[in-house]
Tab-separated table of C-alpha atoms and ligand atoms in Angstrom:
chain	number	residue	atom	x	y	z
Q	9	MET	CA	14.358	-16.982	2.857
Q	10	PHE	CA	12.118	-13.949	2.329
Q	11	SER	CA	14.689	-11.309	3.076
Q	12	TYR	CA	13.803	-9.634	-0.232
Q	13	ARG	CA	11.384	-6.709	0.032
Q	14	HIS	CA	10.502	-4.989	-3.197
Q	15	ALA	CA	9.922	-1.727	-1.304
Q	16	PHE	CA	13.716	-1.270	-1.219
Q	17	HIS	CA	13.867	-1.495	-5.006
Q	18	ALA	CA	10.587	-0.033	-6.237
Q	19	GLY	CA	10.994	2.296	-9.198
Q	20	ASN	CA	14.549	1.177	-9.972
Q	21	HIS	CA	15.809	0.716	-13.548
Q	22	ALA	CA	14.589	-2.894	-13.551
Q	23	ASP	CA	11.065	-1.722	-12.712
Q	24	VAL	CA	11.273	0.861	-15.516
Q	25	LEU	CA	12.041	-1.900	-18.016
Q	26	LYS	CA	9.621	-4.458	-16.565
Q	27	HIS	CA	6.677	-2.120	-16.134
Q	28	THR	CA	7.090	-0.446	-19.533
Q	29	VAL	CA	7.020	-3.882	-21.161
Q	30	LEU	CA	4.121	-5.037	-18.971
Q	31	LEU	CA	2.055	-1.984	-19.824
Q	32	ALA	CA	2.750	-2.272	-23.564
Q	33	ILE	CA	1.670	-5.942	-23.481
Q	34	LEU	CA	-1.520	-5.143	-21.602
Q	35	ARG	CA	-2.430	-2.235	-23.858
Q	36	HIS	CA	-2.522	-4.638	-26.759
Q	37	MET	CA	-4.132	-7.564	-24.958
Q	38	THR	CA	-7.011	-5.438	-23.666
Q	39	LEU	CA	-7.972	-4.362	-27.184
Q	40	LYS	CA	-9.739	-7.659	-27.867
Q	41	GLU	CA	-13.289	-8.141	-26.577
Q	42	THR	CA	-12.733	-11.575	-25.007
Q	43	ALA	CA	-12.071	-11.652	-21.267
Q	44	LEU	CA	-8.433	-11.618	-20.195
Q	45	ASN	CA	-6.948	-13.452	-17.208
Q	46	VAL	CA	-3.791	-11.992	-15.734
Q	47	PHE	CA	-1.648	-14.044	-13.362
Q	48	ASP	CA	1.047	-12.227	-11.375
Q	49	THR	CA	2.961	-15.089	-9.737
Q	50	HIS	CA	5.175	-12.826	-7.561
Q	51	ALA	CA	3.123	-9.747	-6.772
Q	52	GLY	CA	4.951	-7.842	-4.020
Q	53	ALA	CA	3.117	-5.242	-1.921
Q	54	GLY	CA	1.312	-3.537	-4.806
Q	55	LEU	CA	2.032	0.098	-3.984
Q	56	TYR	CA	5.209	1.743	-2.735
Q	57	ARG	CA	6.056	5.131	-1.288
Q	58	LEU	CA	8.932	6.817	-3.020
Q	59	ASP	CA	9.338	9.089	-0.014
Q	60	GLY	CA	9.072	6.297	2.573
Q	61	ASP	CA	11.833	4.791	4.703
Q	62	TYR	CA	12.390	1.753	2.492
Q	63	ALA	CA	12.780	3.769	-0.678
Q	64	LYS	CA	15.112	6.218	1.095
Q	65	THR	CA	17.329	3.384	2.321
Q	66	SER	CA	18.232	2.279	-1.163
Q	67	GLU	CA	17.287	5.307	-3.222
Q	68	GLU	CA	17.091	3.002	-6.203
Q	69	ALA	CA	14.229	5.010	-7.698
Q	70	THR	CA	16.588	7.989	-7.792
Q	71	GLU	CA	18.642	6.068	-10.349
Q	72	GLY	CA	15.502	4.680	-11.975
Q	73	PHE	CA	12.056	6.185	-12.414
Q	74	LEU	CA	12.907	9.549	-10.812
Q	75	LYS	CA	15.972	9.922	-13.048
Q	76	LEU	CA	13.874	9.059	-16.086
Q	77	VAL	CA	11.322	11.786	-15.400
Q	78	ALA	CA	13.944	14.344	-14.378
Q	79	GLY	CA	15.953	13.811	-17.564
Q	80	LYS	CA	15.716	15.742	-20.780
Q	81	PRO	CA	15.552	13.238	-23.629
Q	82	LYS	CA	16.973	14.411	-26.969
Q	83	THR	CA	13.692	13.509	-28.617
Q	84	PRO	CA	10.187	13.339	-27.079
Q	85	PHE	CA	9.478	10.154	-25.141
Q	86	ALA	CA	8.660	7.116	-27.270
Q	87	SER	CA	4.959	6.381	-26.886
Q	88	ALA	CA	5.483	3.252	-24.715
Q	89	LEU	CA	7.658	5.247	-22.313
Q	90	GLN	CA	5.274	8.201	-22.339
Q	91	ASP	CA	2.412	5.832	-21.556
Q	92	TYR	CA	4.380	4.352	-18.630
Q	93	VAL	CA	5.288	7.778	-17.199
Q	94	GLU	CA	1.682	8.941	-17.487
Q	95	MET	CA	0.469	5.767	-15.802
Q	96	VAL	CA	2.762	6.376	-12.799
Q	97	ALA	CA	1.750	10.064	-12.828
Q	98	GLY	CA	-1.860	8.927	-12.372
Q	99	PHE	CA	-0.893	7.645	-8.887
Q	100	ASN	CA	0.645	10.978	-7.921
Q	101	SER	CA	-0.589	14.512	-7.585
Q	102	GLY	CA	0.649	17.992	-6.804
Q	103	GLY	CA	3.812	17.627	-8.854
Q	104	HIS	CA	5.403	15.235	-6.317
Q	105	TRP	CA	6.487	11.722	-7.121
Q	106	SER	CA	5.527	10.069	-3.856
Q	107	VAL	CA	3.895	6.797	-4.961
Q	108	TYR	CA	5.138	4.079	-7.268
Q	109	PRO	CA	2.691	1.393	-8.455
Q	110	GLY	CA	3.839	-2.222	-8.497
Q	111	SER	CA	2.702	-4.747	-11.070
Q	112	PRO	CA	-0.668	-5.548	-9.351
Q	113	PHE	CA	-1.778	-1.923	-9.597
Q	114	ILE	CA	-0.448	-1.407	-13.106
Q	115	ILE	CA	-2.361	-4.484	-14.238
Q	116	GLN	CA	-5.527	-3.659	-12.314
Q	117	GLN	CA	-5.682	-0.198	-13.920
Q	118	LEU	CA	-6.098	-1.777	-17.334
Q	119	LEU	CA	-8.622	-4.487	-16.510
Q	120	ARG	CA	-12.095	-4.303	-17.977
Q	121	GLU	CA	-15.075	-5.579	-15.966
Q	122	ARG	CA	-14.876	-9.026	-17.540
Q	123	ASP	CA	-11.139	-9.475	-16.877
Q	124	LYS	CA	-9.649	-11.200	-13.823
Q	125	LEU	CA	-6.407	-10.840	-11.897
Q	126	LYS	CA	-4.774	-13.414	-9.599
Q	127	LEU	CA	-1.919	-12.295	-7.386
Q	128	TRP	CA	0.449	-14.592	-5.511
Q	129	GLU	CA	2.604	-13.322	-2.657
Q	130	MET	CA	4.247	-15.286	0.166
Q	131	HIS	CA	6.042	-12.722	2.318
Q	132	PRO	CA	3.862	-12.318	5.446
Q	133	THR	CA	4.236	-8.518	5.643
Q	134	ASP	CA	3.928	-7.927	1.912
Q	135	THR	CA	0.845	-10.165	1.720
Q	136	LYS	CA	-0.765	-8.049	4.440
Q	137	THR	CA	0.173	-4.784	2.732
Q	138	LEU	CA	-0.950	-6.076	-0.650
Q	139	THR	CA	-4.286	-7.176	0.819
Q	140	ALA	CA	-4.831	-3.756	2.416
Q	141	ASN	CA	-3.813	-1.929	-0.767
Q	142	ILE	CA	-6.047	-4.037	-3.007
Q	143	ALA	CA	-8.975	-3.666	-0.554
Q	144	GLN	CA	-8.948	0.089	-1.255
Q	145	LEU	CA	-9.786	-0.618	-4.880
Q	146	ASP	CA	-13.102	-2.233	-4.073
Q	147	ALA	CA	-12.416	-4.603	-6.932
Q	148	GLY	CA	-14.491	-7.418	-5.421
Q	149	ARG	CA	-13.965	-10.808	-7.029
Q	150	GLN	CA	-12.096	-9.392	-9.977
Q	151	VAL	CA	-8.823	-9.477	-8.035
Q	152	ALA	CA	-7.807	-12.450	-5.876
Q	153	ILE	CA	-4.781	-12.654	-3.593
Q	154	LEU	CA	-3.333	-16.067	-2.929
Q	155	ARG	CA	-0.858	-16.490	-0.091
Q	156	GLU	CA	0.853	-19.478	-1.605
Q	157	ASP	CA	3.717	-20.402	-3.905
Q	158	GLY	CA	3.144	-18.677	-7.246
Q	159	PHE	CA	5.275	-21.177	-9.177
Q	160	GLU	CA	2.982	-24.019	-8.147
Q	161	GLY	CA	-0.257	-22.081	-7.759
Q	162	LEU	CA	-0.448	-21.092	-11.416
Q	163	LYS	CA	-0.992	-24.697	-12.541
Q	164	LYS	CA	-4.569	-25.008	-11.345
Q	165	PHE	CA	-5.712	-22.000	-13.403
Q	166	LEU	CA	-4.407	-23.121	-16.787
Q	167	PRO	CA	-5.910	-23.175	-19.306
Q	168	PRO	CA	-8.274	-20.320	-18.339
Q	169	PRO	CA	-11.899	-20.566	-19.518
Q	170	SER	CA	-11.587	-17.609	-21.920
Q	171	ARG	CA	-8.357	-19.019	-23.396
Q	172	ARG	CA	-6.716	-15.623	-23.089
Q	173	ALA	CA	-4.092	-15.004	-20.420
Q	174	LEU	CA	-0.970	-13.088	-19.505
Q	175	VAL	CA	1.367	-14.573	-16.911
Q	176	LEU	CA	3.896	-12.235	-15.313
Q	177	CYS	CA	6.660	-14.100	-13.491
Q	178	ASP	CA	8.834	-11.733	-11.479
Q	179	PRO	CA	10.540	-13.606	-8.625
Q	180	SER	CA	13.115	-12.102	-6.307
Q	181	PHE	CA	15.750	-14.716	-7.289
Q	182	GLU	CA	16.825	-14.713	-3.637
Q	183	VAL	CA	17.721	-18.352	-4.025
Q	184	LYS	CA	19.408	-19.702	-7.134
Q	185	HIS	CA	16.790	-22.448	-7.368
Q	186	ASP	CA	14.353	-19.740	-8.544
Q	187	TYR	CA	15.988	-19.768	-12.007
Q	188	ALA	CA	15.188	-23.449	-12.474
Q	189	ARG	CA	11.721	-22.957	-11.010
Q	190	VAL	CA	10.913	-20.188	-13.500
Q	191	HIS	CA	11.877	-22.431	-16.386
Q	192	ALA	CA	9.958	-25.404	-14.980
Q	193	MET	CA	6.878	-23.232	-14.381
Q	194	VAL	CA	6.850	-21.820	-17.914
Q	195	ALA	CA	7.532	-25.253	-19.452
Q	196	ASP	CA	4.635	-26.754	-17.503
Q	197	ALA	CA	2.348	-23.806	-18.300
Q	198	MET	CA	3.151	-24.075	-22.024
Q	199	GLN	CA	2.060	-27.715	-21.919
Q	200	ARG	CA	-1.240	-26.772	-20.331
Q	201	PHE	CA	-1.831	-23.606	-22.324
Q	202	SER	CA	0.536	-23.015	-25.214
Q	203	THR	CA	-1.126	-19.842	-26.517
Q	204	GLY	CA	-0.797	-17.839	-23.307
Q	205	THR	CA	1.555	-14.867	-23.106
Q	206	TYR	CA	4.391	-15.445	-20.624
Q	207	ALA	CA	6.509	-12.505	-19.466
Q	208	VAL	CA	9.529	-13.295	-17.291
Q	209	TRP	CA	11.772	-10.727	-15.634
Q	210	TYR	CA	15.306	-11.799	-14.685
Q	211	PRO	CA	18.445	-10.062	-13.379
Q	212	ILE	CA	21.547	-9.911	-15.563
Q	213	ILE	CA	24.286	-10.656	-13.070
Q	214	PRO	CA	27.511	-12.679	-13.212
Q	215	ARG	CA	25.926	-15.982	-12.254
Q	216	PRO	CA	25.574	-18.944	-14.645
Q	217	GLU	CA	21.893	-19.541	-13.823
Q	218	ALA	CA	21.011	-15.927	-14.683
Q	219	HIS	CA	22.928	-16.145	-17.937
Q	220	ASP	CA	21.267	-19.433	-18.888
Q	221	LEU	CA	17.642	-18.556	-18.112
Q	222	PRO	CA	16.864	-16.499	-21.270
Q	223	LYS	CA	18.672	-19.104	-23.390
Q	224	LYS	CA	16.536	-21.856	-21.900
Q	225	LEU	CA	13.346	-19.876	-22.389
Q	226	LYS	CA	14.322	-19.216	-26.006
Q	227	THR	CA	14.881	-22.941	-26.568
Q	228	LEU	CA	11.523	-23.685	-24.962
Q	229	ALA	CA	9.719	-21.181	-27.212
Q	230	ASN	CA	11.508	-22.381	-30.348
Q	231	LYS	CA	10.818	-26.049	-29.582
Q	232	SER	CA	7.147	-25.210	-29.042
Q	233	GLY	CA	7.093	-23.234	-32.297
Q	234	LYS	CA	6.048	-20.061	-30.468
Q	235	PRO	CA	7.230	-16.502	-31.073
Q	236	TRP	CA	9.338	-14.768	-28.441
Q	237	LEU	CA	10.815	-11.374	-27.638
Q	238	HIS	CA	13.813	-10.602	-25.456
Q	239	ALA	CA	14.554	-7.068	-24.213
Q	240	THR	CA	17.449	-6.106	-21.952
Q	241	LEU	CA	18.534	-2.890	-20.274
Q	242	THR	CA	22.042	-2.367	-18.875
Q	243	VAL	CA	22.746	0.827	-16.944
Q	244	LYS	CA	26.319	0.180	-15.791
Q	245	SER	CA	29.218	-2.248	-15.663
Q	246	SER	CA	28.880	-5.367	-13.517
Q	247	LYS	CA	32.553	-5.182	-12.480
Q	248	LEU	CA	33.491	-4.811	-8.810
Q	249	THR	CA	35.325	-1.549	-8.099
Q	250	GLN	CA	37.311	-0.163	-5.144
Q	251	ASP	CA	36.566	2.954	-3.135
Q	252	GLU	CA	39.215	5.439	-1.991
Q	253	HIS	CA	39.972	3.211	1.043
Q	254	GLY	CA	40.608	0.183	-1.149
Q	255	GLU	CA	37.329	-1.453	-0.093
Q	256	VAL	CA	35.553	-3.525	-2.732
Q	257	VAL	CA	32.368	-1.817	-3.915
Q	258	ARG	CA	29.611	-4.002	-5.296
Q	259	PRO	CA	27.917	-2.305	-8.222
Q	260	GLY	CA	24.301	-3.172	-7.308
Q	261	LEU	CA	22.067	-4.541	-10.033
Q	262	PRO	CA	23.649	-3.467	-13.351
Q	263	ALA	CA	21.133	-4.876	-15.821
Q	264	SER	CA	18.014	-6.936	-16.310
Q	265	GLY	CA	15.911	-8.506	-19.010
Q	266	MET	CA	12.366	-9.372	-19.951
Q	267	PHE	CA	11.723	-12.539	-21.913
Q	268	VAL	CA	8.255	-12.799	-23.435
Q	269	ILE	CA	6.759	-15.883	-25.091
Q	270	ASN	CA	3.815	-15.217	-27.427
Q	271	PRO	CA	4.324	-11.438	-27.272
Q	272	PRO	CA	1.770	-9.144	-28.916
Q	273	HIS	CA	2.886	-8.516	-32.498
Q	274	THR	CA	3.055	-4.790	-31.649
Q	275	LEU	CA	5.523	-5.181	-28.771
Q	276	LYS	CA	8.791	-5.021	-30.694
Q	277	ALA	CA	7.850	-1.784	-32.435
Q	278	ALA	CA	6.645	-0.339	-29.121
Q	279	LEU	CA	10.017	-1.016	-27.463
Q	280	LYS	CA	12.292	-0.144	-30.379
Q	281	ASP	CA	12.557	3.561	-29.510
Q	282	ALA	CA	11.714	3.241	-25.811
Q	283	LEU	CA	14.749	1.103	-24.911
Q	284	PRO	CA	17.434	3.465	-26.304
Q	285	GLN	CA	15.729	6.309	-24.418
Q	286	MET	CA	15.919	4.301	-21.187
Q	287	VAL	CA	19.663	3.917	-21.857
Q	288	GLU	CA	20.060	7.617	-22.641
Q	289	LEU	CA	18.309	8.695	-19.445
Q	290	LEU	CA	19.338	5.972	-16.981
Q	291	LYS	CA	22.949	5.306	-17.966
Q	292	GLN	CA	25.429	5.287	-15.096
Q	293	ASP	CA	28.550	4.629	-17.127
Q	294	GLN	CA	29.794	3.882	-20.639
Q	295	ASN	CA	28.636	0.256	-20.439
Q	296	ALA	CA	24.975	1.245	-20.586
Q	297	THR	CA	23.162	-0.376	-23.479
Q	298	SER	CA	19.971	-2.161	-24.501
Q	299	THR	CA	19.144	-5.104	-26.729
Q	300	LEU	CA	15.939	-6.141	-28.443
Q	301	GLU	CA	15.650	-9.487	-30.177
Q	302	SER	CA	12.723	-11.555	-31.342
Q	303	GLY	CA	12.165	-14.853	-33.070
Q	304	GLY	CA	9.826	-17.686	-33.828
K	418	LIG	N1	6.047	-8.062	-9.410
K	418	LIG	C1	6.235	-7.008	-8.419
K	418	LIG	C2	6.214	-5.664	-9.125
K	418	LIG	O1	6.619	-5.586	-10.296
K	418	LIG	O2	5.779	-4.706	-8.508
K	418	LIG	C3	7.523	-7.194	-7.644
K	418	LIG	C4	7.724	-8.570	-7.117
K	418	LIG	S1	9.192	-8.813	-6.189
K	418	LIG	C5	10.451	-8.722	-7.376
K	418	LIG	C6	9.096	-10.545	-5.858
K	418	LIG	C7	8.081	-10.906	-4.783
K	418	LIG	O3	7.892	-12.333	-4.793
K	418	LIG	C8	8.512	-10.575	-3.373
K	418	LIG	O4	7.535	-9.728	-2.801
K	418	LIG	C9	8.566	-11.925	-2.629
K	418	LIG	O5	8.119	-11.863	-1.294
K	418	LIG	C10	7.627	-12.767	-3.461
K	418	LIG	N2	7.887	-14.224	-3.455
K	418	LIG	C11	9.046	-14.885	-3.229
K	418	LIG	N3	8.877	-16.203	-3.445
K	418	LIG	C12	7.587	-16.384	-3.831
K	418	LIG	C13	6.828	-17.518	-4.236
K	418	LIG	N4	7.370	-18.752	-4.285
K	418	LIG	N5	5.536	-17.330	-4.606
K	418	LIG	C14	4.977	-16.091	-4.571
K	418	LIG	N6	5.646	-14.978	-4.213
K	418	LIG	C15	6.941	-15.123	-3.827
């Protein structure tokens, strides 16, 4: 338990997808006057160094965010992707990409004074780092960190007083039980607060639970009569390969998806051109592709 550290993965292709979608959702949700509550059930450490030891160990950002900004797209960036790149640029200076913001910092950047953010994190080291990072913001009571289980912790805050909320659920899926817990959490939350926006990230890997999760979320949304949006990004094949010594090479994470219940009505249009550009710039082989579906 708790062997996952997001610092090894920060800025990878999954973060590019997740954070572009997150930002596009928030842009729309912060247009309305009424206060917004954002719940990040699996927050991570908040900020990551792209030139630190963790990032160097995996170099996943090299195949993710850093590849995106180094690439030359055939057409100018779609506005959602441009917005995302500019947002990350705001954390960096001097032409160096040294910092990558995690979901807590992306969200906090967009909050207005009346909005609130709750962050759950359970890893002892990441909770400490997150607390220190958030303290620098001087955000006072606007941002709260809860060192408890995000799946369970969400319950006591729904429905929020302003009746406007975004829930980001981005577990590490270290244990296969997480897939069932995501579904149970969203099902319970929909009962308490059916008009909230629920954004779930999940890995697309050869495992039945991963395959089933978006299907189950779609069924949940349809049964509740709520609209949904499903975006996926694949950068390479999920097949095992062999190196020159005949050793099996695991491909690493090949693809991931974001499933959103009650998405802003602008989200599909925002992602329509952004997703093919992610494929164009992040593809690692001929299997790279994206999908964008909506319903309800
Ligand atoms: N959302 C972050 C971002 O986009 O920057 C990344 C989160 S990372 C994928 C998942 C995090 O969830 C890890 O830091 C892990 O320690 C934490 N975690 C694992 N189980 C948890 C639980 N039950 N409740 C809250 N956090 C948990």
